Every structure is written in C-alpha cells, then in structure tokens.
Amino acid sequence: MPWRIIMMAITAAVTCTSATFALAADGMRSLAHTAGIRFGTAVNVEALGTDAAYSKLLAREFDLVTPENAMKFSVIQPERGRFDFTQADALVAFAEARAMQVNGHVLVWDQQLPDWLTQGHFNSDELKAILREHIQTVVARYRGRVASWDVAAEAVGEDGKPRETFWSRGIGPDYLALAFRWAHAADPQARLRYNDYGGEGAGAKSDGIYTLVADLRTHRVPIDSVGLQMHVSLNDAPRPEDVRINMKRLAALGLQTDITEMDVMLSLPTSRAALRKQAVLYGAMLQACLTVPQCRSFSTWGATDRYSWVPEFFPGQGAALLFDASGHAKPAYWRIKRALRTEVSHKR
Ligand code: G3I
C-alpha cells in the first residue's frame, strides 16, 4: 500500500484517538507505570497505518515505543543529504497522541546502511562529516520529543573485543565517543544508550561491553544507559541472577540499564509446555529488572507474533512475543502481569 495512504490512515488514527484516548486501566502500561518502569515494544510502522487492531493493542499495553526499522540509516537517509522522516514522524505522532515515550533506534550501527554510503569510498574525514550530519539532523529534529536514543549498537564481538565495523574501519575506534558527543550536543536532555545482544548476563561479551562503557565514562563521554537486548530461546538464555549482577555493576558505573528487545523464540509448532517455559523466562527477566532500581524499562522486540523478525531470520522458529498472531495474550503476558501486580502490592 503506497505510503501516502498509510500516512493518511495513521494521521486519521492520531487525530481521532487523541480526542478520545483514555488510559486502559487493564493494560500492562498502567501497571508497569505504578511499578516504576516503562513497558515498551518495537513497532512495525508500516502496520500502524493498515492494522487498527494492532494500533489499539499498542496503545492499551505499552507506554514506550521503539521503531523497529523506521529510524535506521538507510530509511532516514536513502540518498546522501536527502532525509526521509515520513515513517519516523508517523511513529512519533502516534506515540505523542497516546502519552507514550519514544526511544530512537539506531544512529550508529553497521547494518541497514544505504549503498551510497557503503560504496561511496569516503575517507575518514568525509565519513566523520557524514555521520555527524546524520546524527545531528536526526536528533535535532526530535529534540524534546524522543526521550532516549540507541546511539550505537552491537560494536562488541562475542570475544568481548571491539568488533570491526563499517564505522570503525572508516573512522577509527573513537567513532563511538564522537557519536555520543554529537547526539548529546543535538539534544542535551535525551537519554543516550549503548545497546547490544549476547552480553546481558555473565561472560566475555558482557565483560567487553562493561569495559567499553566504563572507558566511555572515564573519558566523560555523555552515555547514560546500557541496553540489554535479550533475544533468547529456551535453551540459550542468560541466568536471571547473572543479569541482575550485571545490571548492578553497570549501576556502580553510574549507568542505567534497560531490557530493550526481548523475545523468546520457540520451535514451531509450539506446545503448551514450551509456552509455559517461555512465560517463566519472561517473568524471570522482568523480575531481574524490577529488583534493580537503575533498570528503567522493559521492552519486547515486537508486540504480536504477527509482526516479528524471528520467522524470517530463524526459519522454523517463532511465537516469540507476548501476543499471538491473532492478538491474544499468551501465558508470558499473564506471567509478566502477575509479576508487576506483586511488585505494585509490595510498593503499597
Ligand atoms: O523495507 C524493505 C522492503 O522495501 C523490501 O521490499 C524488503 C525485501 O527485501 O526488505 C525490507 O527491508 C527489510 C527490513 O527489515 C524492513 O522490513 C530488510 O530486508 C530486513 O533485513 C530488515 O530486518 C530487520 C533487521 O533488524 C535488520 O537487520 C528486522 O525487521 C528488525 O527486527 C531487526 O532488528 C534488530 C535491531 O534493529 C537491532 N538488534 C537486533 C534486532 C534483530 O536483528
């Protein structure tokens, strides 16, 4: 469906909803709010304009949204110097109309980069100028409207060493520090985050991320938080206790943490036993976040199995999220809700 039609549908939804929007008392977001954390999800912006049930579910359950793809480099700057904010604007307007916070994703990453950039054979100074313009143009546009940014993602390898990326090859190891400083200059109020996967608990990668962000702090780079992505499966997930310990040591550096992209992929077709185990894992990771005051938010990488990256990237796997493809809540949803209710009752 042409973007113009999708945009009209989203704008219409925004206009009508903002007048009638009321916080659904039974949604997860109000409970999470009372428990003291933001409850978030990645959003497929294309579906916002075409799937009314999806928009309704998002507004009822979540008070924090991250664009799954709409703010990535190749989408925002498809040609050098030509910025396309159509999708990003749509998401920010959708969120504002529903009192949701927006997390921008992602300014510096080595995937979803446009060909003009990766095949441009730019030298280091040219690449610095390009990255600076990109970051400052994007962050300045949403100054005061986007609360936090994933400034950089996935710059540490499985061995804990800095990964060689398009940006580290082109600019050098200081590209990360430069990116955080440029983002901070463009919006000094925005919370700036380093976001990664596979380093949520203990191990070489977790230590590598710790060393990286500790070094940034030592050099007074304006970083506020570390995002723990948490893309896991039933047989491949960190121990919740190790996640809690990791969050604590990051807090000792003066850093907040967020669970940013949780999903628990299951082998298809799923079974009741697998769905129960999935619920236990979601509940345990939420609990880890609730026990660390510096853990500010808990987000899943998508709201419903209808829009999930997992089946495309992991054939035979799926059913990774809190709502099934028909929008029905799964055992994991109720498990999380129960954990939040317990937390709220303790606060009273
Ligand atoms: O938009 C194009 C469309 O025009 C084209 O017709 C279609 C067919 O090739 O591709 C579409 O682009 C796809 C894009 O998602 C939007 O749907 C890309 O091929 C596809 O690779 C891209 O996948 C995204 C992936 O990041 C890219 O690596 C996933 O949706 C997204 O969920 C995933 O998210 C990442 C986070 O940003 C960072 N952390 C890990 C996470 C999972 O990989």
Tab-separated table of C-alpha atoms and ligand atoms in Angstrom:
chain	number	residue	atom	x	y	z
A	1	MET	CA	0.000	0.000	0.000
A	2	PRO	CA	1.513	3.406	-1.026
A	3	TRP	CA	2.998	5.348	1.914
A	4	ARG	CA	0.735	8.314	1.277
A	5	ILE	CA	-2.367	6.141	2.015
A	6	ILE	CA	-0.694	4.603	5.097
A	7	MET	CA	0.237	8.105	6.351
A	8	MET	CA	-3.309	9.374	5.908
A	9	ALA	CA	-4.616	6.367	7.877
A	10	ILE	CA	-2.090	6.904	10.732
A	11	THR	CA	-2.801	10.668	10.851
A	12	ALA	CA	-6.553	9.973	10.926
A	13	ALA	CA	-5.977	7.458	13.742
A	14	VAL	CA	-3.841	10.001	15.591
A	15	THR	CA	-6.436	12.762	15.263
A	16	CYS	CA	-9.447	10.721	16.317
A	17	THR	CA	-7.646	8.882	19.096
A	18	SER	CA	-6.057	11.859	20.810
A	19	ALA	CA	-9.516	13.276	21.449
A	20	THR	CA	-10.843	10.062	22.926
A	21	PHE	CA	-7.665	8.482	24.300
A	22	ALA	CA	-8.038	7.152	27.863
A	23	LEU	CA	-5.552	5.011	29.767
A	24	ALA	CA	-6.976	1.476	29.667
A	25	ALA	CA	-6.826	0.511	33.344
A	26	ASP	CA	-6.439	-3.174	32.490
A	27	GLY	CA	-3.486	-2.670	30.171
A	28	MET	CA	0.069	-3.579	31.157
A	29	ARG	CA	1.267	0.009	30.816
A	30	SER	CA	-0.661	1.380	33.790
A	31	LEU	CA	0.541	-1.466	35.974
A	32	ALA	CA	4.153	-1.006	34.863
A	33	HIS	CA	3.835	2.704	35.470
A	34	THR	CA	2.761	2.077	39.062
A	35	ALA	CA	5.593	-0.439	39.437
A	36	GLY	CA	8.016	2.283	38.360
A	37	ILE	CA	9.222	1.098	34.943
A	38	ARG	CA	8.332	1.843	31.331
A	39	PHE	CA	6.808	-1.082	29.398
A	40	GLY	CA	7.818	-0.968	25.785
A	41	THR	CA	7.857	-2.598	22.394
A	42	ALA	CA	9.346	-2.305	18.922
A	43	VAL	CA	6.809	-1.010	16.393
A	44	ASN	CA	6.341	-2.023	12.778
A	45	VAL	CA	5.387	1.422	11.483
A	46	GLU	CA	4.038	0.097	8.168
A	47	ALA	CA	1.449	-1.953	10.073
A	48	LEU	CA	0.384	1.079	12.126
A	49	GLY	CA	-1.451	2.512	9.146
A	50	THR	CA	-3.001	-0.735	7.967
A	51	ASP	CA	-3.850	-2.701	11.119
A	52	ALA	CA	-6.236	-0.913	13.512
A	53	ALA	CA	-6.297	-3.810	15.985
A	54	TYR	CA	-2.512	-3.611	16.192
A	55	SER	CA	-2.568	0.141	16.942
A	56	LYS	CA	-5.209	-0.432	19.613
A	57	LEU	CA	-3.176	-3.186	21.275
A	58	LEU	CA	-0.080	-0.994	21.297
A	59	ALA	CA	-1.921	1.911	22.916
A	60	ARG	CA	-3.552	-0.314	25.553
A	61	GLU	CA	-0.463	-2.205	26.662
A	62	PHE	CA	2.695	-0.126	26.102
A	63	ASP	CA	3.929	3.345	27.154
A	64	LEU	CA	7.270	3.193	25.355
A	65	VAL	CA	7.855	2.563	21.650
A	66	THR	CA	10.962	1.929	19.558
A	67	PRO	CA	10.819	1.988	15.735
A	68	GLU	CA	11.770	-1.498	14.537
A	69	ASN	CA	13.236	-0.087	11.291
A	70	ALA	CA	11.792	3.417	10.681
A	71	MET	CA	14.733	5.409	12.107
A	72	LYS	CA	17.574	3.324	10.693
A	73	PHE	CA	20.196	4.998	8.456
A	74	SER	CA	19.026	3.530	5.125
A	75	VAL	CA	15.402	4.510	5.832
A	76	ILE	CA	16.108	8.022	7.126
A	77	GLN	CA	18.838	8.991	4.593
A	78	PRO	CA	18.239	6.825	1.473
A	79	GLU	CA	20.278	9.268	-0.637
A	80	ARG	CA	23.138	11.457	0.511
A	81	GLY	CA	21.699	14.590	2.052
A	82	ARG	CA	18.085	13.581	1.338
A	83	PHE	CA	16.346	12.819	4.637
A	84	ASP	CA	13.002	10.983	4.671
A	85	PHE	CA	11.252	11.314	8.031
A	86	THR	CA	7.855	10.038	6.833
A	87	GLN	CA	7.834	6.847	8.897
A	88	ALA	CA	9.677	8.329	11.883
A	89	ASP	CA	7.290	11.302	12.062
A	90	ALA	CA	4.333	8.919	11.917
A	91	LEU	CA	5.582	6.921	14.883
A	92	VAL	CA	6.381	9.997	16.987
A	93	ALA	CA	2.936	11.486	16.274
A	94	PHE	CA	1.261	8.151	17.073
A	95	ALA	CA	3.135	7.955	20.386
A	96	GLU	CA	2.515	11.563	21.418
A	97	ALA	CA	-1.219	11.152	20.843
A	98	ARG	CA	-1.195	8.239	23.318
A	99	ALA	CA	1.169	9.595	26.011
A	100	MET	CA	3.819	7.063	25.006
A	101	GLN	CA	7.555	7.719	25.263
A	102	VAL	CA	9.696	7.237	22.143
A	103	ASN	CA	13.131	5.601	22.053
A	104	GLY	CA	15.045	6.399	18.860
A	105	HIS	CA	16.764	3.445	17.189
A	106	VAL	CA	19.546	3.445	15.978
A	107	LEU	CA	22.014	6.189	14.959
A	108	VAL	CA	25.255	4.162	14.504
A	109	TRP	CA	25.005	0.519	13.505
A	110	ASP	CA	26.739	-1.467	10.766
A	111	GLN	CA	23.578	-2.902	9.243
A	112	GLN	CA	20.827	-1.351	7.107
A	113	LEU	CA	23.269	1.199	5.703
A	114	PRO	CA	22.477	2.724	2.275
A	115	ASP	CA	24.579	1.793	-0.779
A	116	TRP	CA	25.581	5.438	-1.396
A	117	LEU	CA	27.372	5.252	1.956
A	118	THR	CA	28.876	1.755	1.922
A	119	GLN	CA	30.011	2.055	-1.722
A	120	GLY	CA	30.993	5.737	-1.513
A	121	HIS	CA	34.695	5.122	-0.759
A	122	PHE	CA	34.703	8.076	1.632
A	123	ASN	CA	37.854	8.903	3.582
A	124	SER	CA	37.866	9.257	7.373
A	125	ASP	CA	37.145	12.998	7.471
A	126	GLU	CA	34.320	12.654	4.939
A	127	LEU	CA	32.780	9.782	6.928
A	128	LYS	CA	33.025	11.789	10.148
A	129	ALA	CA	31.246	14.706	8.456
A	130	ILE	CA	28.544	12.377	7.090
A	131	LEU	CA	27.944	10.680	10.447
A	132	ARG	CA	27.933	13.978	12.311
A	133	GLU	CA	25.399	15.500	9.907
A	134	HIS	CA	23.230	12.378	10.118
A	135	ILE	CA	23.197	12.240	13.912
A	136	GLN	CA	22.679	15.957	14.414
A	137	THR	CA	19.977	16.246	11.761
A	138	VAL	CA	18.000	13.289	13.146
A	139	VAL	CA	18.405	14.046	16.869
A	140	ALA	CA	17.762	17.786	16.455
A	141	ARG	CA	14.526	17.090	14.556
A	142	TYR	CA	13.087	15.199	17.535
A	143	ARG	CA	14.637	17.310	20.292
A	144	GLY	CA	12.327	17.160	23.325
A	145	ARG	CA	10.067	14.607	21.581
A	146	VAL	CA	12.303	11.498	21.579
A	147	ALA	CA	13.242	10.742	25.213
A	148	SER	CA	16.129	8.365	24.568
A	149	TRP	CA	18.361	7.231	21.727
A	150	ASP	CA	20.157	3.985	20.927
A	151	VAL	CA	23.165	5.972	19.813
A	152	ALA	CA	25.177	2.859	18.960
A	153	ALA	CA	24.553	-0.871	18.792
A	154	GLU	CA	26.427	-4.143	18.534
A	155	ALA	CA	30.013	-2.823	18.484
A	156	VAL	CA	31.411	-5.613	20.698
A	157	GLY	CA	32.268	-9.117	19.431
A	158	GLU	CA	31.497	-12.473	21.079
A	159	ASP	CA	35.094	-12.477	22.401
A	160	GLY	CA	34.470	-9.171	24.179
A	161	LYS	CA	36.772	-7.249	21.882
A	162	PRO	CA	35.562	-4.228	19.848
A	163	ARG	CA	34.050	-5.502	16.601
A	164	GLU	CA	35.440	-4.336	13.293
A	165	THR	CA	32.549	-2.450	11.702
A	166	PHE	CA	31.992	-0.159	8.695
A	167	TRP	CA	32.407	2.777	11.107
A	168	SER	CA	35.462	1.510	12.995
A	169	ARG	CA	37.217	0.742	9.689
A	170	GLY	CA	36.238	4.110	8.166
A	171	ILE	CA	36.597	6.491	11.140
A	172	GLY	CA	38.620	4.586	13.728
A	173	PRO	CA	37.925	3.386	17.292
A	174	ASP	CA	36.771	6.809	18.509
A	175	TYR	CA	33.637	6.764	16.336
A	176	LEU	CA	31.546	5.712	19.337
A	177	ALA	CA	32.685	8.564	21.587
A	178	LEU	CA	32.182	11.031	18.728
A	179	ALA	CA	28.644	9.729	18.100
A	180	PHE	CA	27.591	10.142	21.741
A	181	ARG	CA	29.033	13.655	21.897
A	182	TRP	CA	27.250	14.700	18.680
A	183	ALA	CA	23.956	13.251	19.876
A	184	HIS	CA	24.300	14.998	23.231
A	185	ALA	CA	25.059	18.312	21.554
A	186	ALA	CA	21.896	17.951	19.430
A	187	ASP	CA	19.649	17.158	22.429
A	188	PRO	CA	21.273	17.531	25.878
A	189	GLN	CA	18.091	16.213	27.569
A	190	ALA	CA	17.885	12.919	25.682
A	191	ARG	CA	18.984	9.742	27.474
A	192	LEU	CA	21.791	8.178	25.430
A	193	ARG	CA	22.274	4.434	25.290
A	194	TYR	CA	24.696	1.757	24.069
A	195	ASN	CA	22.629	-1.304	23.029
A	196	ASP	CA	23.826	-4.884	22.446
A	197	TYR	CA	22.881	-8.578	22.459
A	198	GLY	CA	24.526	-11.658	23.952
A	199	GLY	CA	26.114	-9.719	26.830
A	200	GLU	CA	23.132	-9.458	29.164
A	201	GLY	CA	24.471	-11.798	31.865
A	202	ALA	CA	28.000	-13.106	32.545
A	203	GLY	CA	30.781	-13.903	30.091
A	204	ALA	CA	33.389	-12.472	27.730
A	205	LYS	CA	30.958	-10.328	25.746
A	206	SER	CA	29.331	-8.932	28.893
A	207	ASP	CA	32.808	-8.069	30.227
A	208	GLY	CA	33.702	-6.491	26.882
A	209	ILE	CA	30.605	-4.285	26.960
A	210	TYR	CA	31.381	-3.376	30.582
A	211	THR	CA	34.951	-2.380	29.620
A	212	LEU	CA	33.710	-0.344	26.643
A	213	VAL	CA	31.140	1.694	28.598
A	214	ALA	CA	33.446	2.086	31.623
A	215	ASP	CA	36.039	3.564	29.259
A	216	LEU	CA	33.476	5.936	27.760
A	217	ARG	CA	32.530	7.056	31.280
A	218	THR	CA	36.181	7.550	32.209
A	219	HIS	CA	36.577	9.848	29.201
A	220	ARG	CA	33.444	11.771	30.236
A	221	VAL	CA	31.524	10.669	27.130
A	222	PRO	CA	27.787	11.509	27.691
A	223	ILE	CA	26.410	7.940	27.927
A	224	ASP	CA	23.504	7.300	30.311
A	225	SER	CA	22.462	3.719	29.817
A	226	VAL	CA	23.244	0.244	28.524
A	227	GLY	CA	20.565	-1.629	26.607
A	228	LEU	CA	20.406	-5.391	27.139
A	229	GLN	CA	18.626	-6.691	24.037
A	230	MET	CA	17.701	-10.187	25.357
A	231	HIS	CA	16.997	-12.046	22.105
A	232	VAL	CA	16.888	-15.557	23.632
A	233	SER	CA	15.458	-19.077	23.320
A	234	LEU	CA	14.534	-21.718	25.904
A	235	ASN	CA	17.965	-23.346	25.574
A	236	ASP	CA	20.017	-20.211	25.093
A	237	ALA	CA	19.363	-17.527	27.698
A	238	PRO	CA	21.477	-15.930	30.450
A	239	ARG	CA	20.791	-16.795	34.110
A	240	PRO	CA	18.473	-14.122	35.524
A	241	GLU	CA	20.765	-13.819	38.545
A	242	ASP	CA	23.718	-13.027	36.252
A	243	VAL	CA	21.620	-10.382	34.503
A	244	ARG	CA	20.844	-8.802	37.876
A	245	ILE	CA	24.545	-8.842	38.857
A	246	ASN	CA	25.483	-7.303	35.502
A	247	MET	CA	22.890	-4.554	35.916
A	248	LYS	CA	24.270	-3.872	39.392
A	249	ARG	CA	27.866	-3.494	38.240
A	250	LEU	CA	26.762	-1.172	35.431
A	251	ALA	CA	24.817	0.835	38.011
A	252	ALA	CA	28.023	1.142	40.031
A	253	LEU	CA	29.488	2.941	36.993
A	254	GLY	CA	26.601	5.403	37.226
A	255	LEU	CA	24.771	3.771	34.309
A	256	GLN	CA	21.118	2.888	33.956
A	257	THR	CA	20.057	-0.268	32.178
A	258	ASP	CA	17.100	-1.242	30.037
A	259	ILE	CA	15.908	-4.547	28.658
A	260	THR	CA	15.427	-3.324	25.112
A	261	GLU	CA	14.494	-6.079	22.618
A	262	MET	CA	13.321	-9.164	24.478
A	263	ASP	CA	11.880	-12.074	22.581
A	264	VAL	CA	11.971	-15.797	23.332
A	265	MET	CA	11.870	-17.780	20.102
A	266	LEU	CA	10.190	-21.211	20.175
A	267	SER	CA	10.366	-24.134	17.779
A	268	LEU	CA	7.216	-24.280	15.675
A	269	PRO	CA	4.639	-25.628	16.158
A	270	THR	CA	4.682	-24.602	19.812
A	271	SER	CA	3.437	-26.702	22.737
A	272	ARG	CA	1.715	-25.758	25.997
A	273	ALA	CA	4.866	-26.826	27.871
A	274	ALA	CA	7.059	-24.567	25.679
A	275	LEU	CA	4.689	-21.635	26.175
A	276	ARG	CA	4.824	-22.185	29.937
A	277	LYS	CA	8.645	-22.241	29.904
A	278	GLN	CA	8.612	-19.080	27.764
A	279	ALA	CA	6.406	-17.414	30.384
A	280	VAL	CA	8.835	-18.362	33.160
A	281	LEU	CA	11.754	-16.818	31.238
A	282	TYR	CA	9.910	-13.556	30.523
A	283	GLY	CA	8.819	-13.369	34.168
A	284	ALA	CA	12.335	-14.000	35.464
A	285	MET	CA	13.944	-11.300	33.273
A	286	LEU	CA	11.282	-8.782	34.254
A	287	GLN	CA	11.913	-9.678	37.905
A	288	ALA	CA	15.630	-9.064	37.438
A	289	CYS	CA	14.811	-5.590	36.097
A	290	LEU	CA	12.358	-4.849	38.921
A	291	THR	CA	14.966	-5.682	41.572
A	292	VAL	CA	17.494	-3.151	40.217
A	293	PRO	CA	16.347	0.477	40.663
A	294	GLN	CA	18.558	1.623	37.774
A	295	CYS	CA	16.699	-0.650	35.352
A	296	ARG	CA	14.305	1.840	33.785
A	297	SER	CA	12.355	-0.056	31.161
A	298	PHE	CA	11.423	-3.463	29.816
A	299	SER	CA	10.741	-3.775	26.080
A	300	THR	CA	9.928	-6.644	23.756
A	301	TRP	CA	11.050	-6.690	20.129
A	302	GLY	CA	7.531	-6.542	18.802
A	303	ALA	CA	4.076	-6.797	20.378
A	304	THR	CA	2.463	-9.644	18.453
A	305	ASP	CA	3.767	-12.738	16.637
A	306	ARG	CA	2.070	-11.301	13.549
A	307	TYR	CA	4.936	-8.806	13.247
A	308	SER	CA	8.152	-10.475	14.416
A	309	TRP	CA	11.589	-10.669	12.779
A	310	VAL	CA	12.163	-14.208	14.123
A	311	PRO	CA	10.483	-16.439	11.471
A	312	GLU	CA	12.281	-14.596	8.597
A	313	PHE	CA	15.707	-14.824	10.249
A	314	PHE	CA	15.245	-18.217	12.002
A	315	PRO	CA	13.097	-20.487	9.805
A	316	GLY	CA	11.137	-22.974	11.921
A	317	GLN	CA	11.271	-20.640	14.940
A	318	GLY	CA	8.709	-18.068	16.067
A	319	ALA	CA	5.908	-17.390	18.570
A	320	ALA	CA	8.494	-15.257	20.418
A	321	LEU	CA	6.286	-12.458	21.757
A	322	LEU	CA	3.575	-11.771	24.375
A	323	PHE	CA	0.596	-11.788	21.967
A	324	ASP	CA	-0.098	-14.424	19.316
A	325	ALA	CA	-0.741	-13.589	15.661
A	326	SER	CA	-4.442	-13.009	16.424
A	327	GLY	CA	-3.627	-10.559	19.194
A	328	HIS	CA	-4.497	-12.957	22.020
A	329	ALA	CA	-2.382	-12.704	25.178
A	330	LYS	CA	-0.097	-15.703	25.767
A	331	PRO	CA	0.954	-17.261	29.112
A	332	ALA	CA	4.020	-14.968	29.093
A	333	TYR	CA	1.772	-11.895	29.138
A	334	TRP	CA	-0.121	-13.108	32.207
A	335	ARG	CA	3.118	-14.112	33.924
A	336	ILE	CA	4.526	-10.610	33.479
A	337	LYS	CA	1.270	-9.054	34.610
A	338	ARG	CA	1.316	-11.170	37.762
A	339	ALA	CA	4.924	-10.113	38.495
A	340	LEU	CA	4.000	-6.444	38.086
A	341	ARG	CA	0.943	-6.811	40.329
A	342	THR	CA	3.124	-8.392	43.026
A	343	GLU	CA	5.609	-5.535	42.683
A	344	VAL	CA	2.838	-2.952	42.958
A	345	SER	CA	1.357	-4.659	46.039
A	346	HIS	CA	4.797	-4.546	47.698
A	347	LYS	CA	5.048	-0.819	46.968
A	348	ARG	CA	1.730	-0.111	48.722
B	1	G3I	O1	11.927	-2.288	3.556
B	1	G3I	C1	12.438	-3.277	2.686
B	1	G3I	C2	11.417	-3.530	1.600
B	1	G3I	O2	11.312	-2.357	0.798
B	1	G3I	C3	11.881	-4.693	0.745
B	1	G3I	O3	10.884	-4.978	-0.209
B	1	G3I	C4	12.067	-5.925	1.687
B	1	G3I	C5	12.519	-7.140	0.924
B	1	G3I	O4	13.898	-7.166	0.805
B	1	G3I	O5	13.076	-5.620	2.690
B	1	G3I	C6	12.631	-4.568	3.523
B	1	G3I	O6	13.644	-4.311	4.420
B	1	G3I	C7	13.711	-5.278	5.488
B	1	G3I	C8	13.510	-4.506	6.804
B	1	G3I	O7	13.734	-5.409	7.921
B	1	G3I	C9	12.124	-3.919	6.922
B	1	G3I	O8	11.178	-4.926	6.928
B	1	G3I	C10	15.104	-5.876	5.472
B	1	G3I	O9	15.211	-6.706	4.310
B	1	G3I	C11	15.295	-6.764	6.713
B	1	G3I	O10	16.653	-7.211	6.777
B	1	G3I	C12	15.043	-5.906	7.956
B	1	G3I	O11	15.172	-6.769	9.079
B	1	G3I	C13	15.334	-6.060	10.311
B	1	G3I	C14	16.707	-6.418	10.898
B	1	G3I	O12	16.840	-5.775	12.193
B	1	G3I	C15	17.842	-5.979	10.007
B	1	G3I	O13	18.971	-6.484	10.499
B	1	G3I	C16	14.252	-6.565	11.266
B	1	G3I	O14	12.961	-6.180	10.781
B	1	G3I	C17	14.470	-5.982	12.665
B	1	G3I	O15	13.583	-6.586	13.587
B	1	G3I	C18	15.907	-6.255	13.133
B	1	G3I	O16	16.092	-5.599	14.390
B	1	G3I	C19	17.383	-5.686	15.006
B	1	G3I	C20	17.608	-4.394	15.772
B	1	G3I	O17	17.498	-3.294	14.929
B	1	G3I	C21	18.950	-4.421	16.472
B	1	G3I	N1	19.113	-5.608	17.300
B	1	G3I	C22	18.797	-6.878	16.691
B	1	G3I	C23	17.423	-6.839	16.020
B	1	G3I	C24	17.112	-8.173	15.384
B	1	G3I	O18	18.028	-8.447	14.350
